[in-house]
Amino acid sequence: PAATLTESGQRVATEMSGDSSGGHMIELVGAAGATADVGHADSAGDDSDGSGLLNLLSDDIFVDEGKTIDVPAPPSSNTQDKDGPTCPSCKRQLPARAKICVRCGINVETGRQIITSQDTNLNEIYGIAEKTIWWISWVSWLGVYPIASEAFGLKKPIVIRTIAVVTILISGWFLWLELSFSDSMIRHKNLMLWSGDGEIDPDTLLAYYYGTGWGDTEAFDNQLELSADSDLNEDERILAAHNAIPKDRQAIGQFRASQLVTHAFLHGGIFHLLGNLLFLMVFGSRVNALIGPLLTVIVYPVLAIGAGLAHAMSCADQMASPMLGASGAIMGLAGMYFVFFPAHNVHVAAWWRWGIIRWFELSMTIFTVRGFWVVLFYIAFDVAFTIIGAEDGVAHWAHLGGFIVGIAVGVILLLARLVNARGGDLISVILGRRAWALLGRPGYAGDDE
């Protein structure tokens, strides 16, 4: 049987058993549902019928069954403390010297919410990072990469994990086709995002035919042989041979709307894939955990489309070329992360392998930094390389486009109150309590129910 002792609205409950030697913990259950262990209950003699001593609240105080004990109750939520501050959100009077309204989760002086962090197993993450970096540093001697985030979300990032698995499978399949020069690449090249309507460069065209499996090389060679005795120069012969081949057999693909999404599931190499997966899991999983699976399923292709359109517009006057990779969509997730979690810590690993100077010694450190600094650090490279017009084979405009779309989507979700970042979002960090008019008041601002 259960024994219940009541006083002032508080409850103390303990389960009784027939074991005369057993003991049970007593918990005080407060109005807010918090519990605190204050002692244990021992049974005396034959306790099978619930008789005897029920509870031991301290070393000196025993309470017999059925008796009422004096357990001081905390003040009710309506109790006024004239000396205490008033919560600016729920308008309740708080105890003297109170700095935080527990119910609303805010600092009563600033109106800013208390940031909730994700409890991560950092020891395990650090251990895996150190072992992985030891191997990777032999290929990439210098690196600065995020490895974990403390951003908090209530949902499991199932969608992002699924996207990661699907991306690995499709990218692996596509890489195999490309490296094996499979004839099917002539068709599957149109999974990449093709953009550009500028003049064709003959040398680049030759690289397309002989360096990839994108076009019908045999048909191209036959056309070149047919024009061998013509009056055309070398460049004109190359272009003529290309134009004589049916479009679906040419090494240059044709734009299709579906490519705005499919390109995000393809990668050009193992390190390209691994780098994107790292950012996807660090930033994307936290966004997924906050906004939930349904919104993530909708948002991810939107970010990929935004990144693809930005890239396509940036190279509209250039020769047609393909773009592939999830980095544009992932930078969109980073943009959303920037809006939702600017103040949360991100754990970053940095390393340098010295080479022959110090016998290939590895220097490595792992440190924490606010999320907005991490995101701005990486997007700054895209801004800089775009300004100087660098041609490094990286789709910087796709990164910038995805990032801008991600920021816009994040702000819209906050303003529409479809997402609650619990005061850790960019708007709340900047505006403080002035953000309540846009995002709603934190905690419970209404009357008790």
Short mmCIF file of C-alpha atoms in Angstrom, two decimals:
data_model
loop_
_atom_site.label_atom_id
_atom_site.label_comp_id
_atom_site.label_asym_id
_atom_site.label_seq_id
_atom_site.Cartn_x
_atom_site.Cartn_y
_atom_site.Cartn_z
CA PRO A 1 0.00 0.00 0.00
CA ALA A 2 1.00 3.62 -0.48
CA ALA A 3 1.08 5.98 2.48
CA THR A 4 0.39 9.67 1.78
CA LEU A 5 1.04 12.47 4.25
CA THR A 6 -0.22 15.94 3.38
CA GLU A 7 0.31 19.44 4.66
CA SER A 8 -0.23 22.84 3.03
CA GLY A 9 -0.84 21.35 -0.39
CA GLN A 10 2.45 19.42 -0.38
CA ARG A 11 2.61 15.65 -0.74
CA VAL A 12 5.00 13.05 0.60
CA ALA A 13 4.51 9.54 -0.77
CA THR A 14 6.34 6.29 -0.29
CA GLU A 15 5.61 2.74 -1.37
CA MET A 16 5.49 0.17 1.40
CA SER A 17 6.71 -3.39 1.01
CA GLY A 18 6.60 -6.48 3.15
CA ASP A 19 10.38 -6.63 3.44
CA SER A 20 11.09 -5.73 7.07
CA SER A 21 14.68 -4.88 6.29
CA GLY A 22 14.05 -2.70 3.29
CA GLY A 23 14.01 1.07 3.11
CA HIS A 24 12.51 3.57 0.66
CA MET A 25 13.39 7.10 -0.33
CA ILE A 26 10.95 9.91 0.39
CA GLU A 27 10.51 12.69 -2.12
CA LEU A 28 8.95 16.06 -1.51
CA VAL A 29 6.88 17.00 -4.53
CA GLY A 30 6.55 20.75 -4.90
CA ALA A 31 4.05 22.80 -6.82
CA ALA A 32 6.37 23.03 -9.81
CA GLY A 33 6.88 19.27 -9.91
CA ALA A 34 10.46 19.38 -8.61
CA THR A 35 11.51 16.67 -6.18
CA ALA A 36 14.09 16.50 -3.43
CA ASP A 37 15.20 13.46 -1.45
CA VAL A 38 14.99 14.18 2.25
CA GLY A 39 15.41 10.79 3.89
CA HIS A 40 14.25 7.19 3.77
CA ALA A 41 11.53 5.06 5.29
CA ASP A 42 12.44 2.01 7.35
CA SER A 43 10.03 -0.68 8.42
CA ALA A 44 9.99 -2.02 12.00
CA GLY A 45 8.93 -5.51 12.97
CA ASP A 46 6.29 -7.20 10.88
CA ASP A 47 5.39 -4.56 8.34
CA SER A 48 3.27 -6.68 6.01
CA ASP A 49 0.11 -4.75 6.92
CA GLY A 50 1.74 -1.35 6.61
CA SER A 51 1.96 -0.79 10.39
CA GLY A 52 4.95 0.60 12.19
CA LEU A 53 7.16 3.51 11.37
CA LEU A 54 6.64 4.73 7.81
CA ASN A 55 9.02 7.59 7.31
CA LEU A 56 12.29 8.89 8.60
CA LEU A 57 12.55 12.53 7.62
CA SER A 58 15.78 13.20 9.46
CA ASP A 59 18.11 11.56 11.93
CA ASP A 60 15.82 12.51 14.84
CA ILE A 61 12.26 12.82 13.53
CA PHE A 62 10.03 9.77 13.04
CA VAL A 63 6.43 9.91 11.80
CA ASP A 64 3.90 7.19 12.50
CA GLU A 65 1.41 6.05 9.89
CA GLY A 66 -1.61 8.27 9.49
CA LYS A 67 -0.10 11.24 11.31
CA THR A 68 0.24 14.65 9.73
CA ILE A 69 3.68 16.19 9.43
CA ASP A 70 4.55 19.85 9.16
CA VAL A 71 6.25 20.23 5.75
CA PRO A 72 6.65 23.92 4.94
CA ALA A 73 5.21 24.69 1.52
CA PRO A 74 6.82 27.24 -0.78
CA PRO A 75 4.83 30.39 -1.38
CA SER A 76 2.10 29.93 -3.96
CA SER A 77 2.56 31.57 -7.35
CA ASN A 78 0.11 34.28 -6.32
CA THR A 79 1.90 35.15 -3.07
CA GLN A 80 3.26 38.68 -3.21
CA ASP A 81 6.68 39.66 -1.93
CA LYS A 82 6.75 43.42 -1.69
CA ASP A 83 10.54 43.48 -1.58
CA GLY A 84 11.06 41.25 -4.63
CA PRO A 85 11.23 42.22 -8.31
CA THR A 86 8.39 41.66 -10.76
CA CYS A 87 8.94 39.36 -13.71
CA PRO A 88 8.63 41.51 -16.84
CA SER A 89 7.03 38.61 -18.73
CA CYS A 90 4.49 36.93 -16.42
CA LYS A 91 4.16 39.98 -14.10
CA ARG A 92 4.49 37.81 -10.98
CA GLN A 93 6.12 39.16 -7.84
CA LEU A 94 9.30 37.25 -7.10
CA PRO A 95 11.13 36.72 -3.79
CA ALA A 96 13.59 39.34 -2.66
CA ARG A 97 16.92 39.40 -4.48
CA ALA A 98 15.58 37.07 -7.20
CA LYS A 99 17.51 37.41 -10.43
CA ILE A 100 15.70 34.81 -12.52
CA CYS A 101 12.04 33.99 -13.05
CA VAL A 102 12.17 30.20 -13.10
CA ARG A 103 8.74 29.86 -14.66
CA CYS A 104 9.59 32.09 -17.62
CA GLY A 105 13.28 31.21 -17.71
CA ILE A 106 14.46 34.82 -18.00
CA ASN A 107 16.76 37.26 -16.28
CA VAL A 108 14.31 39.67 -14.66
CA GLU A 109 16.70 42.61 -15.02
CA THR A 110 17.48 42.26 -18.74
CA GLY A 111 14.48 40.26 -19.89
CA ARG A 112 16.82 37.89 -21.73
CA GLN A 113 16.07 34.18 -21.58
CA ILE A 114 18.45 31.67 -20.03
CA ILE A 115 20.09 29.77 -22.88
CA THR A 116 19.62 26.00 -22.82
CA SER A 117 22.56 23.92 -24.03
CA GLN A 118 22.66 20.39 -25.37
CA ASP A 119 24.29 17.87 -23.06
CA THR A 120 26.85 16.16 -25.30
CA ASN A 121 29.41 13.49 -24.54
CA LEU A 122 32.39 15.72 -25.23
CA ASN A 123 34.99 13.24 -23.98
CA GLU A 124 33.88 10.72 -26.59
CA ILE A 125 33.64 13.35 -29.33
CA TYR A 126 37.08 14.74 -28.53
CA GLY A 127 38.57 11.25 -28.53
CA ILE A 128 37.12 10.43 -31.94
CA ALA A 129 38.22 13.81 -33.31
CA GLU A 130 41.80 13.38 -32.14
CA LYS A 131 42.12 9.92 -33.68
CA THR A 132 40.51 11.02 -36.95
CA ILE A 133 42.62 14.16 -37.26
CA TRP A 134 45.82 12.17 -36.72
CA TRP A 135 45.10 10.28 -39.95
CA ILE A 136 43.55 13.10 -41.98
CA SER A 137 46.43 15.46 -41.18
CA TRP A 138 48.75 13.34 -43.31
CA VAL A 139 46.68 14.37 -46.34
CA SER A 140 45.47 17.79 -45.23
CA TRP A 141 48.28 19.33 -43.19
CA LEU A 142 46.21 22.32 -42.08
CA GLY A 143 42.61 22.37 -40.96
CA VAL A 144 40.03 24.26 -38.89
CA TYR A 145 36.72 22.42 -38.60
CA PRO A 146 33.74 22.34 -36.22
CA ILE A 147 33.23 18.99 -34.51
CA ALA A 148 30.27 19.52 -32.15
CA SER A 149 27.61 22.02 -31.15
CA GLU A 150 25.88 22.66 -27.83
CA ALA A 151 22.74 24.05 -29.50
CA PHE A 152 19.61 22.58 -27.93
CA GLY A 153 16.63 20.95 -29.59
CA LEU A 154 13.91 18.60 -28.38
CA LYS A 155 13.59 16.51 -31.55
CA LYS A 156 15.88 13.76 -32.79
CA PRO A 157 17.65 14.83 -36.01
CA ILE A 158 16.28 11.84 -37.93
CA VAL A 159 15.82 13.72 -41.22
CA ILE A 160 19.39 15.04 -41.33
CA ARG A 161 20.76 11.61 -40.50
CA THR A 162 18.64 10.14 -43.29
CA ILE A 163 19.84 12.81 -45.71
CA ALA A 164 23.43 11.99 -44.73
CA VAL A 165 22.94 8.28 -45.44
CA VAL A 166 21.16 8.91 -48.75
CA THR A 167 23.89 11.37 -49.77
CA ILE A 168 26.61 8.82 -49.00
CA LEU A 169 24.87 6.13 -51.05
CA ILE A 170 24.08 8.30 -54.08
CA SER A 171 27.48 10.01 -54.05
CA GLY A 172 29.24 6.66 -53.82
CA TRP A 173 27.25 5.32 -56.74
CA PHE A 174 27.90 8.45 -58.82
CA LEU A 175 31.63 8.43 -58.04
CA TRP A 176 31.85 4.81 -59.15
CA LEU A 177 30.18 5.62 -62.46
CA GLU A 178 32.50 8.57 -63.00
CA LEU A 179 35.74 6.82 -62.10
CA SER A 180 34.87 3.76 -64.18
CA PHE A 181 33.93 5.90 -67.22
CA SER A 182 30.64 4.05 -67.39
CA ASP A 183 28.57 4.61 -70.53
CA SER A 184 25.62 5.44 -68.28
CA MET A 185 27.40 8.66 -67.26
CA ILE A 186 26.33 10.09 -70.62
CA ARG A 187 22.80 10.05 -69.24
CA HIS A 188 23.45 10.52 -65.53
CA LYS A 189 25.61 13.62 -66.01
CA ASN A 190 22.32 15.50 -66.09
CA LEU A 191 21.91 14.84 -62.37
CA MET A 192 24.50 17.58 -61.87
CA LEU A 193 23.43 21.22 -62.15
CA TRP A 194 24.37 22.49 -65.61
CA SER A 195 24.38 26.24 -66.06
CA GLY A 196 25.97 28.79 -68.37
CA ASP A 197 25.14 29.84 -71.91
CA GLY A 198 28.42 31.42 -72.94
CA GLU A 199 30.80 30.64 -75.76
CA ILE A 200 32.24 27.13 -75.75
CA ASP A 201 35.98 26.87 -75.19
CA PRO A 202 37.43 24.12 -77.46
CA ASP A 203 40.13 23.08 -74.97
CA THR A 204 37.59 22.71 -72.17
CA LEU A 205 35.33 20.78 -74.52
CA LEU A 206 38.14 18.32 -75.29
CA ALA A 207 38.65 17.84 -71.55
CA TYR A 208 34.95 17.04 -71.22
CA TYR A 209 35.14 14.34 -73.90
CA TYR A 210 38.47 12.74 -73.04
CA GLY A 211 38.73 13.41 -69.31
CA THR A 212 35.24 12.32 -68.27
CA GLY A 213 32.56 9.87 -69.31
CA TRP A 214 30.01 12.61 -69.98
CA GLY A 215 29.94 12.37 -73.78
CA ASP A 216 30.08 9.82 -76.60
CA THR A 217 33.82 9.90 -77.24
CA GLU A 218 33.65 7.42 -80.13
CA ALA A 219 31.08 9.50 -81.99
CA PHE A 220 33.13 12.63 -81.34
CA ASP A 221 36.28 10.99 -82.75
CA ASN A 222 34.40 9.88 -85.85
CA GLN A 223 33.20 13.41 -86.49
CA LEU A 224 36.73 14.76 -86.09
CA GLU A 225 38.03 12.27 -88.67
CA LEU A 226 35.33 13.26 -91.14
CA SER A 227 36.46 16.89 -90.96
CA ALA A 228 40.18 16.11 -91.18
CA ASP A 229 40.45 17.23 -94.83
CA SER A 230 38.22 20.28 -94.42
CA ASP A 231 39.36 23.89 -94.47
CA LEU A 232 38.37 24.33 -90.82
CA ASN A 233 41.02 25.11 -88.24
CA GLU A 234 41.48 22.92 -85.17
CA ASP A 235 39.10 24.84 -82.92
CA GLU A 236 36.42 24.95 -85.61
CA ARG A 237 36.76 21.20 -86.20
CA ILE A 238 36.29 20.51 -82.48
CA LEU A 239 33.15 22.64 -82.31
CA ALA A 240 31.78 21.16 -85.54
CA ALA A 241 32.32 17.60 -84.31
CA HIS A 242 30.57 18.44 -81.04
CA ASN A 243 27.56 20.02 -82.75
CA ALA A 244 27.20 17.05 -85.11
CA ILE A 245 26.52 14.70 -82.19
CA PRO A 246 22.93 14.36 -80.89
CA LYS A 247 22.43 16.55 -77.81
CA ASP A 248 21.78 13.62 -75.51
CA ARG A 249 25.21 12.18 -76.48
CA GLN A 250 27.19 15.40 -76.16
CA ALA A 251 29.61 15.93 -73.28
CA ILE A 252 27.79 19.12 -72.26
CA GLY A 253 24.62 18.47 -70.31
CA GLN A 254 21.34 20.33 -70.52
CA PHE A 255 19.71 22.21 -67.67
CA ARG A 256 16.71 20.60 -66.01
CA ALA A 257 14.75 22.00 -63.08
CA SER A 258 15.23 18.79 -61.10
CA GLN A 259 18.99 19.45 -61.08
CA LEU A 260 18.42 22.23 -58.54
CA VAL A 261 17.83 19.46 -55.98
CA THR A 262 19.67 16.41 -57.34
CA HIS A 263 23.05 18.18 -57.44
CA ALA A 264 23.00 18.36 -53.62
CA PHE A 265 23.22 14.56 -53.33
CA LEU A 266 26.32 14.22 -55.55
CA HIS A 267 29.98 14.82 -54.74
CA GLY A 268 33.20 14.96 -56.69
CA GLY A 269 35.40 13.01 -54.29
CA ILE A 270 35.73 11.37 -50.89
CA PHE A 271 37.08 14.45 -49.08
CA HIS A 272 34.44 16.65 -50.72
CA LEU A 273 31.80 14.28 -49.35
CA LEU A 274 33.33 13.91 -45.87
CA GLY A 275 33.78 17.66 -45.41
CA ASN A 276 30.16 18.36 -46.29
CA LEU A 277 28.90 15.56 -44.06
CA LEU A 278 30.79 17.02 -41.10
CA PHE A 279 29.13 20.43 -41.50
CA LEU A 280 25.78 18.76 -42.18
CA MET A 281 25.91 16.86 -38.90
CA VAL A 282 27.27 19.71 -36.75
CA PHE A 283 24.93 22.45 -37.99
CA GLY A 284 22.13 20.59 -39.75
CA SER A 285 21.41 18.14 -36.95
CA ARG A 286 20.93 20.98 -34.46
CA VAL A 287 18.58 22.83 -36.81
CA ASN A 288 16.64 19.61 -37.36
CA ALA A 289 16.44 19.02 -33.59
CA LEU A 290 14.87 22.46 -33.15
CA ILE A 291 12.45 22.74 -36.09
CA GLY A 292 11.42 19.08 -36.25
CA PRO A 293 11.30 16.52 -39.07
CA LEU A 294 8.47 17.95 -41.19
CA LEU A 295 9.97 21.42 -41.54
CA THR A 296 13.40 19.93 -42.21
CA VAL A 297 12.03 17.83 -45.07
CA ILE A 298 10.54 20.98 -46.58
CA VAL A 299 13.44 23.32 -45.88
CA TYR A 300 16.39 21.25 -47.15
CA PRO A 301 15.34 21.16 -50.84
CA VAL A 302 14.39 24.84 -50.61
CA LEU A 303 17.93 25.64 -49.49
CA ALA A 304 19.39 23.47 -52.28
CA ILE A 305 17.23 25.28 -54.84
CA GLY A 306 18.27 28.68 -53.51
CA ALA A 307 21.94 27.74 -53.68
CA GLY A 308 21.55 26.30 -57.17
CA LEU A 309 19.78 29.38 -58.52
CA ALA A 310 22.43 31.69 -57.07
CA HIS A 311 25.17 29.65 -58.75
CA ALA A 312 23.30 29.49 -62.07
CA MET A 313 22.82 33.25 -62.14
CA SER A 314 26.47 33.87 -61.29
CA CYS A 315 27.75 31.96 -64.32
CA ALA A 316 24.99 32.62 -66.84
CA ASP A 317 27.41 34.23 -69.33
CA GLN A 318 30.05 31.52 -69.02
CA MET A 319 30.50 28.24 -70.85
CA ALA A 320 28.10 25.55 -69.67
CA SER A 321 29.60 23.62 -66.77
CA PRO A 322 28.32 21.29 -64.05
CA MET A 323 28.06 21.94 -60.32
CA LEU A 324 27.57 19.27 -57.68
CA GLY A 325 27.75 19.02 -53.90
CA ALA A 326 25.62 19.64 -50.83
CA SER A 327 27.66 22.61 -49.60
CA GLY A 328 25.17 25.20 -50.85
CA ALA A 329 22.27 23.57 -49.01
CA ILE A 330 24.48 23.01 -45.95
CA MET A 331 25.48 26.67 -45.90
CA GLY A 332 21.74 27.32 -45.93
CA LEU A 333 21.46 25.23 -42.78
CA ALA A 334 24.40 27.21 -41.39
CA GLY A 335 22.42 30.38 -42.13
CA MET A 336 19.49 29.00 -40.16
CA TYR A 337 21.87 27.99 -37.37
CA PHE A 338 23.18 31.57 -37.37
CA VAL A 339 19.62 32.81 -36.78
CA PHE A 340 18.60 30.19 -34.22
CA PHE A 341 21.80 29.59 -32.21
CA PRO A 342 24.25 32.51 -32.48
CA ALA A 343 25.20 32.42 -28.79
CA HIS A 344 25.57 28.66 -28.32
CA ASN A 345 29.06 27.20 -28.16
CA VAL A 346 30.57 25.28 -31.05
CA HIS A 347 33.59 23.05 -30.47
CA VAL A 348 36.24 23.57 -33.15
CA ALA A 349 39.33 21.49 -33.92
CA ALA A 350 42.41 23.13 -35.46
CA TRP A 351 45.60 21.36 -36.48
CA TRP A 352 48.87 21.76 -38.30
CA ARG A 353 51.33 19.03 -39.27
CA TRP A 354 54.76 20.61 -39.42
CA GLY A 355 56.32 18.50 -42.13
CA ILE A 356 60.07 18.05 -42.36
CA ILE A 357 60.69 21.18 -40.25
CA ARG A 358 59.76 19.32 -37.06
CA TRP A 359 59.71 15.76 -38.36
CA PHE A 360 56.02 15.85 -39.24
CA GLU A 361 54.95 16.63 -35.68
CA LEU A 362 51.22 17.24 -35.30
CA SER A 363 50.03 20.31 -33.37
CA MET A 364 46.34 20.20 -32.52
CA THR A 365 43.92 22.03 -30.27
CA ILE A 366 40.17 21.90 -29.64
CA PHE A 367 38.43 25.03 -28.40
CA THR A 368 34.95 26.50 -28.05
CA VAL A 369 33.61 29.63 -29.68
CA ARG A 370 30.20 31.21 -30.13
CA GLY A 371 28.23 29.85 -33.06
CA PHE A 372 27.95 33.13 -34.95
CA TRP A 373 31.75 33.50 -35.08
CA VAL A 374 32.13 30.02 -36.56
CA VAL A 375 29.53 30.62 -39.27
CA LEU A 376 30.90 34.07 -40.12
CA PHE A 377 34.44 32.65 -40.30
CA TYR A 378 33.51 30.24 -43.07
CA ILE A 379 31.18 32.53 -45.00
CA ALA A 380 33.91 35.21 -44.97
CA PHE A 381 36.01 33.00 -47.25
CA ASP A 382 33.19 32.87 -49.79
CA VAL A 383 32.76 36.64 -49.64
CA ALA A 384 36.48 37.26 -50.06
CA PHE A 385 36.95 34.79 -52.91
CA THR A 386 33.89 36.18 -54.67
CA ILE A 387 35.15 39.76 -54.41
CA ILE A 388 38.56 38.92 -55.87
CA GLY A 389 37.01 36.70 -58.53
CA ALA A 390 39.03 33.62 -57.61
CA GLU A 391 38.70 30.64 -59.93
CA ASP A 392 39.37 27.79 -57.52
CA GLY A 393 36.70 25.35 -58.61
CA VAL A 394 34.48 26.16 -55.62
CA ALA A 395 30.90 27.36 -56.14
CA HIS A 396 31.16 30.34 -53.78
CA TRP A 397 27.94 31.90 -55.06
CA ALA A 398 26.10 28.68 -54.21
CA HIS A 399 27.40 29.00 -50.65
CA LEU A 400 26.37 32.65 -50.43
CA GLY A 401 22.98 31.99 -52.00
CA GLY A 402 22.24 29.11 -49.67
CA PHE A 403 23.38 31.12 -46.65
CA ILE A 404 21.14 34.08 -47.51
CA VAL A 405 18.13 31.83 -48.13
CA GLY A 406 18.84 30.04 -44.84
CA ILE A 407 18.84 33.31 -42.91
CA ALA A 408 15.58 34.35 -44.58
CA VAL A 409 13.91 31.01 -43.82
CA GLY A 410 15.09 31.11 -40.21
CA VAL A 411 13.74 34.62 -39.64
CA ILE A 412 10.42 33.74 -41.27
CA LEU A 413 9.99 30.68 -39.05
CA LEU A 414 10.70 32.76 -35.95
CA LEU A 415 8.38 35.61 -36.90
CA ALA A 416 5.62 33.17 -37.85
CA ARG A 417 6.18 31.58 -34.42
CA LEU A 418 6.56 28.15 -35.99
CA VAL A 419 9.85 27.73 -34.13
CA ASN A 420 10.74 28.65 -30.55
CA ALA A 421 14.49 29.03 -30.04
CA ARG A 422 13.97 29.81 -26.31
CA GLY A 423 15.59 33.21 -26.43
CA GLY A 424 18.84 32.01 -27.97
CA ASP A 425 17.95 33.27 -31.44
CA LEU A 426 19.58 36.22 -33.18
CA ILE A 427 16.54 38.50 -32.82
CA SER A 428 16.29 37.93 -29.06
CA VAL A 429 20.04 38.27 -28.57
CA ILE A 430 20.03 41.65 -30.33
CA LEU A 431 16.72 43.09 -29.09
CA GLY A 432 16.31 41.46 -25.68
CA ARG A 433 12.81 41.97 -24.28
CA ARG A 434 11.96 44.18 -27.27
CA ALA A 435 11.87 40.97 -29.31
CA TRP A 436 8.78 39.81 -27.40
CA ALA A 437 6.52 41.91 -29.61
CA LEU A 438 7.78 39.93 -32.60
CA LEU A 439 8.32 36.47 -31.14
CA GLY A 440 5.94 36.36 -28.17
CA ARG A 441 6.59 36.45 -24.44
CA PRO A 442 8.71 33.67 -22.95
CA GLY A 443 7.37 31.23 -20.39
CA TYR A 444 3.86 31.43 -18.98
CA ALA A 445 2.48 34.95 -19.02
CA GLY A 446 -1.12 34.00 -18.24
CA ASP A 447 -2.95 33.29 -15.00
CA ASP A 448 -2.56 30.03 -13.12
CA GLU A 449 -4.77 27.23 -14.31
#
